[in-house]
mmCIF file of C-alpha atoms and ligand atoms in Angstrom:
data_model
loop_
_atom_site.group_PDB
_atom_site.id
_atom_site.type_symbol
_atom_site.label_atom_id
_atom_site.label_comp_id
_atom_site.label_asym_id
_atom_site.label_seq_id
_atom_site.Cartn_x
_atom_site.Cartn_y
_atom_site.Cartn_z
ATOM 1 C CA GLU N 26 24.066 -54.290 -70.536
ATOM 2 C CA GLY N 27 24.181 -50.321 -70.567
ATOM 3 C CA VAL N 28 25.645 -48.010 -72.433
ATOM 4 C CA LYS N 29 28.275 -46.639 -69.901
ATOM 5 C CA PRO N 30 30.540 -49.303 -68.299
ATOM 6 C CA LYS N 31 30.377 -49.767 -64.779
ATOM 7 C CA GLU N 32 33.444 -49.396 -62.354
ATOM 8 C CA TYR N 33 33.637 -52.811 -60.507
ATOM 9 C CA THR N 34 36.096 -53.341 -57.556
ATOM 10 C CA ILE N 35 36.977 -57.177 -57.961
ATOM 11 C CA VAL N 36 37.949 -58.306 -54.956
ATOM 12 C CA LYS N 37 40.262 -61.383 -54.199
ATOM 13 C CA LEU N 38 39.235 -63.812 -51.297
ATOM 14 C CA LYS N 39 41.759 -66.405 -51.177
ATOM 15 C CA VAL N 40 40.994 -70.139 -51.359
ATOM 16 C CA VAL N 41 42.193 -71.907 -48.138
ATOM 17 C CA ALA N 42 42.012 -75.501 -46.574
ATOM 18 C CA PRO N 43 40.144 -77.785 -46.338
ATOM 19 C CA PHE N 44 39.404 -77.524 -50.496
ATOM 20 C CA VAL N 45 36.492 -79.482 -51.468
ATOM 21 C CA GLU N 46 36.896 -81.923 -53.987
ATOM 22 C CA VAL N 47 36.642 -80.250 -57.268
ATOM 23 C CA MET N 48 39.417 -77.639 -55.846
ATOM 24 C CA LYS N 49 41.883 -80.050 -54.973
ATOM 25 C CA PRO N 50 43.799 -79.702 -57.905
ATOM 26 C CA PHE N 51 44.334 -76.547 -56.617
ATOM 27 C CA GLU N 52 46.137 -77.385 -53.714
ATOM 28 C CA GLY N 53 49.059 -74.947 -52.748
ATOM 29 C CA LYS N 54 48.447 -72.579 -55.538
ATOM 30 C CA ASN N 55 47.063 -68.713 -55.310
ATOM 31 C CA VAL N 56 43.266 -69.303 -55.991
ATOM 32 C CA TYR N 57 41.605 -66.297 -55.437
ATOM 33 C CA PHE N 58 37.080 -65.853 -55.782
ATOM 34 C CA GLY N 59 36.697 -62.690 -57.791
ATOM 35 C CA ALA N 60 34.176 -60.991 -56.312
ATOM 36 C CA ALA N 61 32.546 -58.064 -58.075
ATOM 37 C CA THR N 62 31.121 -55.217 -55.819
ATOM 38 C CA LEU N 63 30.282 -51.609 -56.379
ATOM 39 C CA ARG N 64 30.683 -51.461 -52.368
ATOM 40 C CA PRO N 65 34.378 -51.933 -51.711
ATOM 41 C CA GLU N 66 33.851 -49.918 -48.471
ATOM 42 C CA THR N 67 31.725 -52.781 -47.178
ATOM 43 C CA MET N 68 34.004 -55.309 -47.127
ATOM 44 C CA TYR N 69 34.665 -55.432 -43.469
ATOM 45 C CA GLY N 70 31.708 -57.187 -42.913
ATOM 46 C CA GLN N 71 31.504 -60.226 -45.243
ATOM 47 C CA THR N 72 29.968 -63.290 -43.669
ATOM 48 C CA ASN N 73 30.207 -65.959 -46.909
ATOM 49 C CA CYS N 74 30.277 -65.660 -50.556
ATOM 50 C CA TRP N 75 27.872 -66.024 -53.096
ATOM 51 C CA LEU N 76 27.127 -68.338 -56.419
ATOM 52 C CA ALA N 77 24.749 -69.336 -58.364
ATOM 53 C CA PRO N 78 24.187 -72.881 -58.410
ATOM 54 C CA GLU N 79 23.625 -74.010 -61.816
ATOM 55 C CA GLY N 80 25.941 -71.305 -63.026
ATOM 56 C CA GLU N 81 29.473 -72.252 -64.573
ATOM 57 C CA TYR N 82 32.521 -71.043 -63.407
ATOM 58 C CA GLY N 83 35.677 -71.721 -64.368
ATOM 59 C CA ALA N 84 39.341 -70.989 -62.947
ATOM 60 C CA PHE N 85 41.820 -68.713 -65.245
ATOM 61 C CA GLN N 86 45.410 -67.914 -64.805
ATOM 62 C CA ILE N 87 45.695 -64.562 -65.109
ATOM 63 C CA ASN N 88 49.129 -63.754 -64.376
ATOM 64 C CA LYS N 89 52.271 -66.082 -63.229
ATOM 65 C CA ASP N 90 51.088 -65.947 -59.749
ATOM 66 C CA ASP N 91 47.193 -66.020 -59.817
ATOM 67 C CA ILE N 92 44.217 -67.866 -60.654
ATOM 68 C CA LEU N 93 41.013 -66.440 -60.596
ATOM 69 C CA VAL N 94 37.643 -68.655 -60.226
ATOM 70 C CA LEU N 95 35.064 -66.157 -62.064
ATOM 71 C CA THR N 96 32.824 -66.632 -65.293
ATOM 72 C CA GLU N 97 34.453 -66.899 -68.799
ATOM 73 C CA ARG N 98 32.837 -63.837 -69.795
ATOM 74 C CA ALA N 99 34.509 -61.828 -66.765
ATOM 75 C CA ALA N 100 37.611 -63.808 -67.150
ATOM 76 C CA LEU N 101 37.595 -62.825 -71.296
ATOM 77 C CA ASN N 102 36.523 -58.763 -70.366
ATOM 78 C CA LEU N 103 39.658 -59.379 -67.794
ATOM 79 C CA ALA N 104 41.857 -60.510 -70.689
ATOM 80 C CA TYR N 105 41.487 -56.820 -72.238
ATOM 81 C CA GLN N 106 41.500 -54.855 -69.050
ATOM 82 C CA GLY N 107 45.278 -55.885 -68.380
ATOM 83 C CA HIS N 108 44.765 -59.133 -66.450
ATOM 84 C CA SER N 109 45.792 -62.198 -68.861
ATOM 85 C CA GLU N 110 48.850 -64.037 -69.689
ATOM 86 C CA VAL N 111 48.477 -62.892 -73.615
ATOM 87 C CA ARG N 112 46.506 -59.648 -74.100
ATOM 88 C CA GLY N 113 42.382 -60.770 -75.123
ATOM 89 C CA LYS N 114 43.198 -64.500 -74.569
ATOM 90 C CA ILE N 115 42.079 -66.174 -71.021
ATOM 91 C CA ASN N 116 43.870 -69.360 -70.143
ATOM 92 C CA LYS N 117 41.305 -71.500 -68.428
ATOM 93 C CA LEU N 118 42.345 -74.257 -66.276
ATOM 94 C CA ALA N 119 38.823 -76.106 -64.970
ATOM 95 C CA THR N 120 35.451 -75.706 -65.399
ATOM 96 C CA PHE N 121 32.956 -76.288 -62.336
ATOM 97 C CA LYS N 122 29.484 -75.723 -61.368
ATOM 98 C CA GLY N 123 28.345 -72.798 -58.686
ATOM 99 C CA GLN N 124 26.848 -76.118 -56.647
ATOM 100 C CA ASP N 125 30.564 -78.046 -56.561
ATOM 101 C CA LEU N 126 32.126 -75.165 -55.254
ATOM 102 C CA PHE N 127 29.647 -74.521 -51.778
ATOM 103 C CA GLY N 128 31.348 -74.532 -49.021
ATOM 104 C CA THR N 129 34.593 -73.205 -50.175
ATOM 105 C CA ALA N 130 36.575 -71.758 -47.346
ATOM 106 C CA LEU N 131 37.580 -68.299 -48.174
ATOM 107 C CA GLU N 132 39.917 -65.605 -46.408
ATOM 108 C CA SER N 133 39.059 -62.187 -47.947
ATOM 109 C CA PRO N 134 40.709 -58.843 -47.312
ATOM 110 C CA LEU N 135 39.474 -56.559 -44.405
ATOM 111 C CA SER N 136 37.144 -59.125 -43.399
ATOM 112 C CA ILE N 137 36.350 -59.274 -39.734
ATOM 113 C CA ASN N 138 35.094 -62.266 -40.285
ATOM 114 C CA LYS N 139 38.754 -64.598 -40.647
ATOM 115 C CA VAL N 140 37.115 -67.475 -42.869
ATOM 116 C CA ILE N 141 33.979 -67.395 -44.748
ATOM 117 C CA TYR N 142 32.061 -70.047 -47.015
ATOM 118 C CA THR N 143 30.518 -70.654 -50.059
ATOM 119 C CA LEU N 144 27.022 -70.430 -50.419
ATOM 120 C CA PRO N 145 24.297 -70.525 -52.902
ATOM 121 C CA MET N 146 22.336 -67.294 -53.868
ATOM 122 C CA LEU N 147 19.493 -67.987 -56.577
ATOM 123 C CA THR N 148 19.424 -64.581 -57.838
ATOM 124 C CA VAL N 149 23.195 -64.249 -58.802
ATOM 125 C CA SER N 150 23.337 -63.328 -62.753
ATOM 126 C CA THR N 151 26.121 -65.420 -64.568
ATOM 127 C CA LYS N 152 25.083 -62.822 -67.387
ATOM 128 C CA LYS N 153 26.997 -59.719 -65.572
ATOM 129 C CA THR N 154 30.262 -59.162 -63.645
ATOM 130 C CA THR N 155 31.987 -62.358 -62.375
ATOM 131 C CA GLY N 156 28.499 -64.088 -61.238
ATOM 132 C CA VAL N 157 30.767 -64.105 -57.569
ATOM 133 C CA VAL N 158 28.912 -61.860 -55.199
ATOM 134 C CA THR N 159 30.979 -61.098 -52.046
ATOM 135 C CA SER N 160 27.713 -61.230 -48.693
ATOM 136 C CA VAL N 161 27.343 -58.316 -46.746
ATOM 137 C CA PRO N 162 24.126 -58.595 -44.836
ATOM 138 C CA SER N 163 24.745 -55.569 -42.465
ATOM 139 C CA ASP N 164 24.717 -53.291 -45.538
ATOM 140 C CA SER N 165 22.577 -55.476 -48.444
ATOM 141 C CA PRO N 166 19.448 -56.191 -48.236
ATOM 142 C CA ASP N 167 19.741 -59.205 -50.840
ATOM 143 C CA ASP N 168 22.377 -60.914 -49.209
ATOM 144 C CA TYR N 169 20.669 -60.260 -45.539
ATOM 145 C CA ALA N 170 17.122 -62.142 -46.962
ATOM 146 C CA ALA N 171 19.415 -64.503 -48.948
ATOM 147 C CA LEU N 172 21.298 -65.503 -45.582
ATOM 148 C CA ASN N 173 18.376 -65.206 -43.436
ATOM 149 C CA ASP N 174 16.856 -67.929 -46.107
ATOM 150 C CA LEU N 175 19.638 -70.766 -45.206
ATOM 151 C CA LYS N 176 19.492 -70.041 -41.873
ATOM 152 C CA THR N 177 15.951 -70.439 -40.804
ATOM 153 C CA LYS N 178 15.228 -73.352 -43.864
ATOM 154 C CA PRO N 179 16.959 -76.461 -43.030
ATOM 155 C CA LYS N 180 15.561 -78.140 -46.306
ATOM 156 C CA LEU N 181 17.408 -75.663 -48.702
ATOM 157 C CA ARG N 182 20.399 -76.147 -46.740
ATOM 158 C CA GLU N 183 20.010 -80.104 -47.187
ATOM 159 C CA LYS N 184 19.032 -79.411 -50.459
ATOM 160 C CA PHE N 185 22.877 -77.637 -51.596
ATOM 161 C CA GLY N 186 24.352 -80.024 -49.197
ATOM 162 C CA LEU N 187 25.123 -77.296 -46.909
ATOM 163 C CA LYS N 188 26.761 -77.750 -43.420
ATOM 164 C CA ASP N 189 25.253 -75.486 -40.403
ATOM 165 C CA GLU N 190 28.687 -74.156 -39.689
ATOM 166 C CA TRP N 191 29.046 -72.578 -42.914
ATOM 167 C CA VAL N 192 25.828 -70.617 -42.555
ATOM 168 C CA LEU N 193 24.755 -70.360 -38.656
ATOM 169 C CA GLY N 194 26.741 -67.998 -36.104
ATOM 170 C CA PHE N 195 27.605 -65.700 -39.099
ATOM 171 C CA ASP N 196 25.724 -62.614 -38.361
ATOM 172 C CA PRO N 197 25.457 -59.431 -39.704
ATOM 173 C CA VAL N 198 28.587 -57.307 -38.795
ATOM 174 C CA GLU N 199 28.394 -53.577 -37.388
ATOM 175 C CA ILE N 200 30.086 -52.181 -40.487
ATOM 176 C CA ILE N 201 28.384 -48.223 -41.206
ATOM 177 C CA ASN N 202 26.299 -46.263 -38.902
ATOM 178 C CA ILE N 203 23.446 -44.166 -40.974
ATOM 179 C CA PRO N 204 21.722 -41.952 -38.732
ATOM 180 C CA GLU N 205 17.838 -43.071 -38.521
ATOM 181 C CA TYR N 206 18.755 -46.541 -39.786
ATOM 182 C CA GLY N 207 21.171 -47.453 -36.828
ATOM 183 C CA ASN N 208 24.482 -49.791 -37.383
ATOM 184 C CA CYS N 209 22.875 -52.312 -39.583
ATOM 185 C CA VAL N 210 20.442 -50.916 -42.139
ATOM 186 C CA ALA N 211 19.848 -53.968 -44.252
ATOM 187 C CA PRO N 212 17.704 -56.005 -41.398
ATOM 188 C CA VAL N 213 15.882 -52.599 -40.920
ATOM 189 C CA LEU N 214 14.940 -51.853 -44.297
ATOM 190 C CA CYS N 215 14.050 -55.766 -45.060
ATOM 191 C CA GLU N 216 11.763 -55.453 -41.822
ATOM 192 C CA LYS N 217 10.342 -51.844 -43.087
ATOM 193 C CA TYR N 218 9.646 -53.671 -46.722
ATOM 194 C CA LYS N 219 8.596 -56.644 -45.262
ATOM 195 C CA ILE N 220 11.133 -58.882 -46.900
ATOM 196 C CA THR N 221 10.841 -62.525 -45.673
ATOM 197 C CA SER N 222 13.133 -64.410 -48.749
ATOM 198 C CA GLN N 223 15.308 -63.583 -51.149
ATOM 199 C CA ASN N 224 12.692 -63.832 -54.151
ATOM 200 C CA GLN N 225 10.867 -60.709 -53.537
ATOM 201 C CA ALA N 226 12.488 -58.556 -56.468
ATOM 202 C CA GLU N 227 9.883 -55.584 -55.871
ATOM 203 C CA PRO N 228 10.683 -54.806 -52.209
ATOM 204 C CA LEU N 229 14.289 -55.580 -52.529
ATOM 205 C CA GLU N 230 14.589 -53.254 -54.859
ATOM 206 C CA LEU N 231 13.093 -50.492 -53.308
ATOM 207 C CA ALA N 232 15.251 -51.727 -50.088
ATOM 208 C CA LYS N 233 18.244 -51.408 -52.293
ATOM 209 C CA ASP N 234 18.301 -48.138 -53.672
ATOM 210 C CA GLU N 235 17.402 -46.983 -49.946
ATOM 211 C CA ALA N 236 20.473 -48.777 -48.270
ATOM 212 C CA TYR N 237 22.597 -47.659 -51.454
ATOM 213 C CA LEU N 238 21.443 -43.646 -51.171
ATOM 214 C CA LYS N 239 21.529 -43.517 -47.361
ATOM 215 C CA GLY N 240 24.867 -45.233 -46.984
ATOM 216 C CA PHE N 241 26.793 -43.201 -49.752
ATOM 217 C CA ASN N 242 25.120 -39.913 -48.234
ATOM 218 C CA PHE N 243 24.702 -39.971 -45.256
ATOM 219 C CA GLY N 244 26.890 -43.434 -43.490
ATOM 220 C CA THR N 245 29.925 -43.034 -41.157
ATOM 221 C CA MET N 246 32.609 -45.821 -40.765
ATOM 222 C CA LEU N 247 32.638 -47.751 -37.780
ATOM 223 C CA GLN N 248 35.634 -50.027 -38.404
ATOM 224 C CA GLY N 249 39.159 -50.345 -39.438
ATOM 225 C CA GLU N 250 41.518 -47.247 -40.584
ATOM 226 C CA PHE N 251 38.851 -45.363 -41.543
ATOM 227 C CA LYS N 252 36.656 -45.598 -38.729
ATOM 228 C CA GLY N 253 34.687 -42.340 -38.373
ATOM 229 C CA THR N 254 35.253 -41.184 -41.735
ATOM 230 C CA PRO N 255 31.967 -40.496 -44.033
ATOM 231 C CA VAL N 256 31.605 -43.262 -46.320
ATOM 232 C CA LYS N 257 31.436 -41.297 -49.872
ATOM 233 C CA ASP N 258 35.012 -40.435 -48.714
ATOM 234 C CA ALA N 259 36.439 -43.979 -47.185
ATOM 235 C CA LYS N 260 34.949 -45.432 -50.282
ATOM 236 C CA PRO N 261 37.770 -44.672 -52.762
ATOM 237 C CA LEU N 262 40.620 -44.360 -50.353
ATOM 238 C CA ILE N 263 39.697 -48.483 -49.730
ATOM 239 C CA ARG N 264 39.180 -49.198 -53.219
ATOM 240 C CA ASP N 265 42.502 -47.582 -53.874
ATOM 241 C CA LEU N 266 44.384 -49.556 -50.835
ATOM 242 C CA LEU N 267 42.587 -52.611 -51.555
ATOM 243 C CA ILE N 268 44.365 -52.614 -55.412
ATOM 244 C CA LYS N 269 47.485 -50.757 -54.193
ATOM 245 C CA ASN N 270 47.825 -53.886 -51.692
ATOM 246 C CA GLY N 271 47.068 -56.683 -54.756
ATOM 247 C CA GLN N 272 43.603 -57.395 -53.198
ATOM 248 C CA ALA N 273 41.417 -56.281 -55.481
ATOM 249 C CA ILE N 274 41.277 -55.450 -59.541
ATOM 250 C CA PRO N 275 39.551 -52.714 -61.347
ATOM 251 C CA TYR N 276 36.790 -54.069 -63.343
ATOM 252 C CA ALA N 277 34.641 -52.386 -66.053
ATOM 253 C CA GLU N 278 31.624 -53.535 -67.891
HETATM 254 B B1 A2H V 27 26.975 -55.494 -53.925
HETATM 255 P P1 A2H V 27 24.545 -53.667 -60.332
HETATM 256 CL CL1 A2H V 27 27.188 -53.727 -49.083
HETATM 257 N N1 A2H V 27 24.350 -61.017 -59.615
HETATM 258 O O1 A2H V 27 28.425 -55.418 -53.163
HETATM 259 C C1 A2H V 27 23.789 -60.568 -58.525
HETATM 260 N N2 A2H V 27 24.536 -59.619 -58.020
HETATM 261 C C2 A2H V 27 25.569 -58.833 -58.224
HETATM 262 C C3 A2H V 27 26.265 -59.786 -59.252
HETATM 263 C C4 A2H V 27 25.349 -60.743 -60.199
HETATM 264 N N3 A2H V 27 26.541 -61.488 -61.023
HETATM 265 N N4 A2H V 27 27.340 -59.026 -59.340
HETATM 266 C C5 A2H V 27 28.046 -58.405 -58.700
HETATM 267 N N5 A2H V 27 25.881 -58.742 -58.246
HETATM 268 C C6 A2H V 27 26.043 -57.462 -56.342
HETATM 269 C C7 A2H V 27 28.076 -55.357 -51.696
HETATM 270 C C8 A2H V 27 26.815 -54.938 -51.758
HETATM 271 C C9 A2H V 27 25.972 -54.554 -53.265
HETATM 272 C C10 A2H V 27 26.593 -53.917 -50.509
HETATM 273 C C11 A2H V 27 24.919 -53.430 -50.676
HETATM 274 C C12 A2H V 27 24.550 -53.294 -52.221
HETATM 275 C C13 A2H V 27 25.395 -54.183 -53.179
HETATM 276 C C14 A2H V 27 27.902 -56.921 -50.846
HETATM 277 N N6 A2H V 27 26.943 -57.556 -51.327
HETATM 278 O O2 A2H V 27 24.745 -53.889 -54.447
HETATM 279 O O3 A2H V 27 24.166 -52.515 -60.304
HETATM 280 C C15 A2H V 27 27.521 -57.020 -55.363
HETATM 281 O O4 A2H V 27 26.260 -56.768 -54.453
HETATM 282 C C16 A2H V 27 23.473 -53.258 -55.074
HETATM 283 C C17 A2H V 27 23.959 -51.892 -55.823
HETATM 284 O O5 A2H V 27 23.581 -54.701 -60.867
HETATM 285 C C18 A2H V 27 27.641 -55.412 -56.254
HETATM 286 O O6 A2H V 27 27.808 -54.522 -55.262
HETATM 287 O O7 A2H V 27 25.662 -53.859 -61.446
HETATM 288 C C19 A2H V 27 26.064 -54.930 -56.607
HETATM 289 O O8 A2H V 27 25.492 -56.536 -56.994
HETATM 290 C C20 A2H V 27 26.081 -54.437 -58.264
HETATM 291 O O9 A2H V 27 25.067 -54.364 -58.764
#
């Protein structure tokens, strides 16, 4: 943890039918996966949601209407940031292991894919943010590498009991243009740094930094109401809009 808190956006991915076994008690309720992102402007390009397979998650009542699935430490932080029934107190309704939630269908704000599925990423940490990460393989090298692992390794899908339809057919969506990098920076950088798996921490770090820097400084939006706007300008506008519409929560840690 750094000295200066980071400003994340928790995007609310709504759980929709068919509910997986452990989610069945929540049918008919407003349950959301709380995905922490630093790039709210990329939400058009979501293809899936990542959880740590061995991670512990909970369902927390954060106000009278909404239930959020995330780590307990994030729920406690949120309880001090205005998102709990009683300040500083959590109301935990259930405990889950990440792998029991795979295949959960989600509807996410701004996403061009109307329904996306919950899948494993081995590098998701439950020690920071919410432990829930929404996946944008067009602009995040980590997401691209992890989705590609699941697509190209049937054994890996089998290991986690993933249905092909949750994974195959979800390709990067063109959401941001960056001169000299094209409309999908992550696959371009994964090739440049010879990244072929989600476990290649060092080249992924380089690719991630380059994607972030070039996207922020030189990117232009290709989708949505800010199409044609520089990423730099669209980013805070999209964040504010999501928050104003009740589709996201500002989160600091
Ligand atoms: B970002 P920070 Cl398109 N474990 O969102 C692993 N990764 C996590 C995480 C966790 N517990 N919590 C959040 N993240 C991811 C979008 C995105 C992100 C794009 C490009 C780069 C990028 C879509 N995934 O992150 O600095 C989330 O993925 C690279 C900066 O370690 C979050 O933003 O706090 C970002 O990492 C937070 O990174």
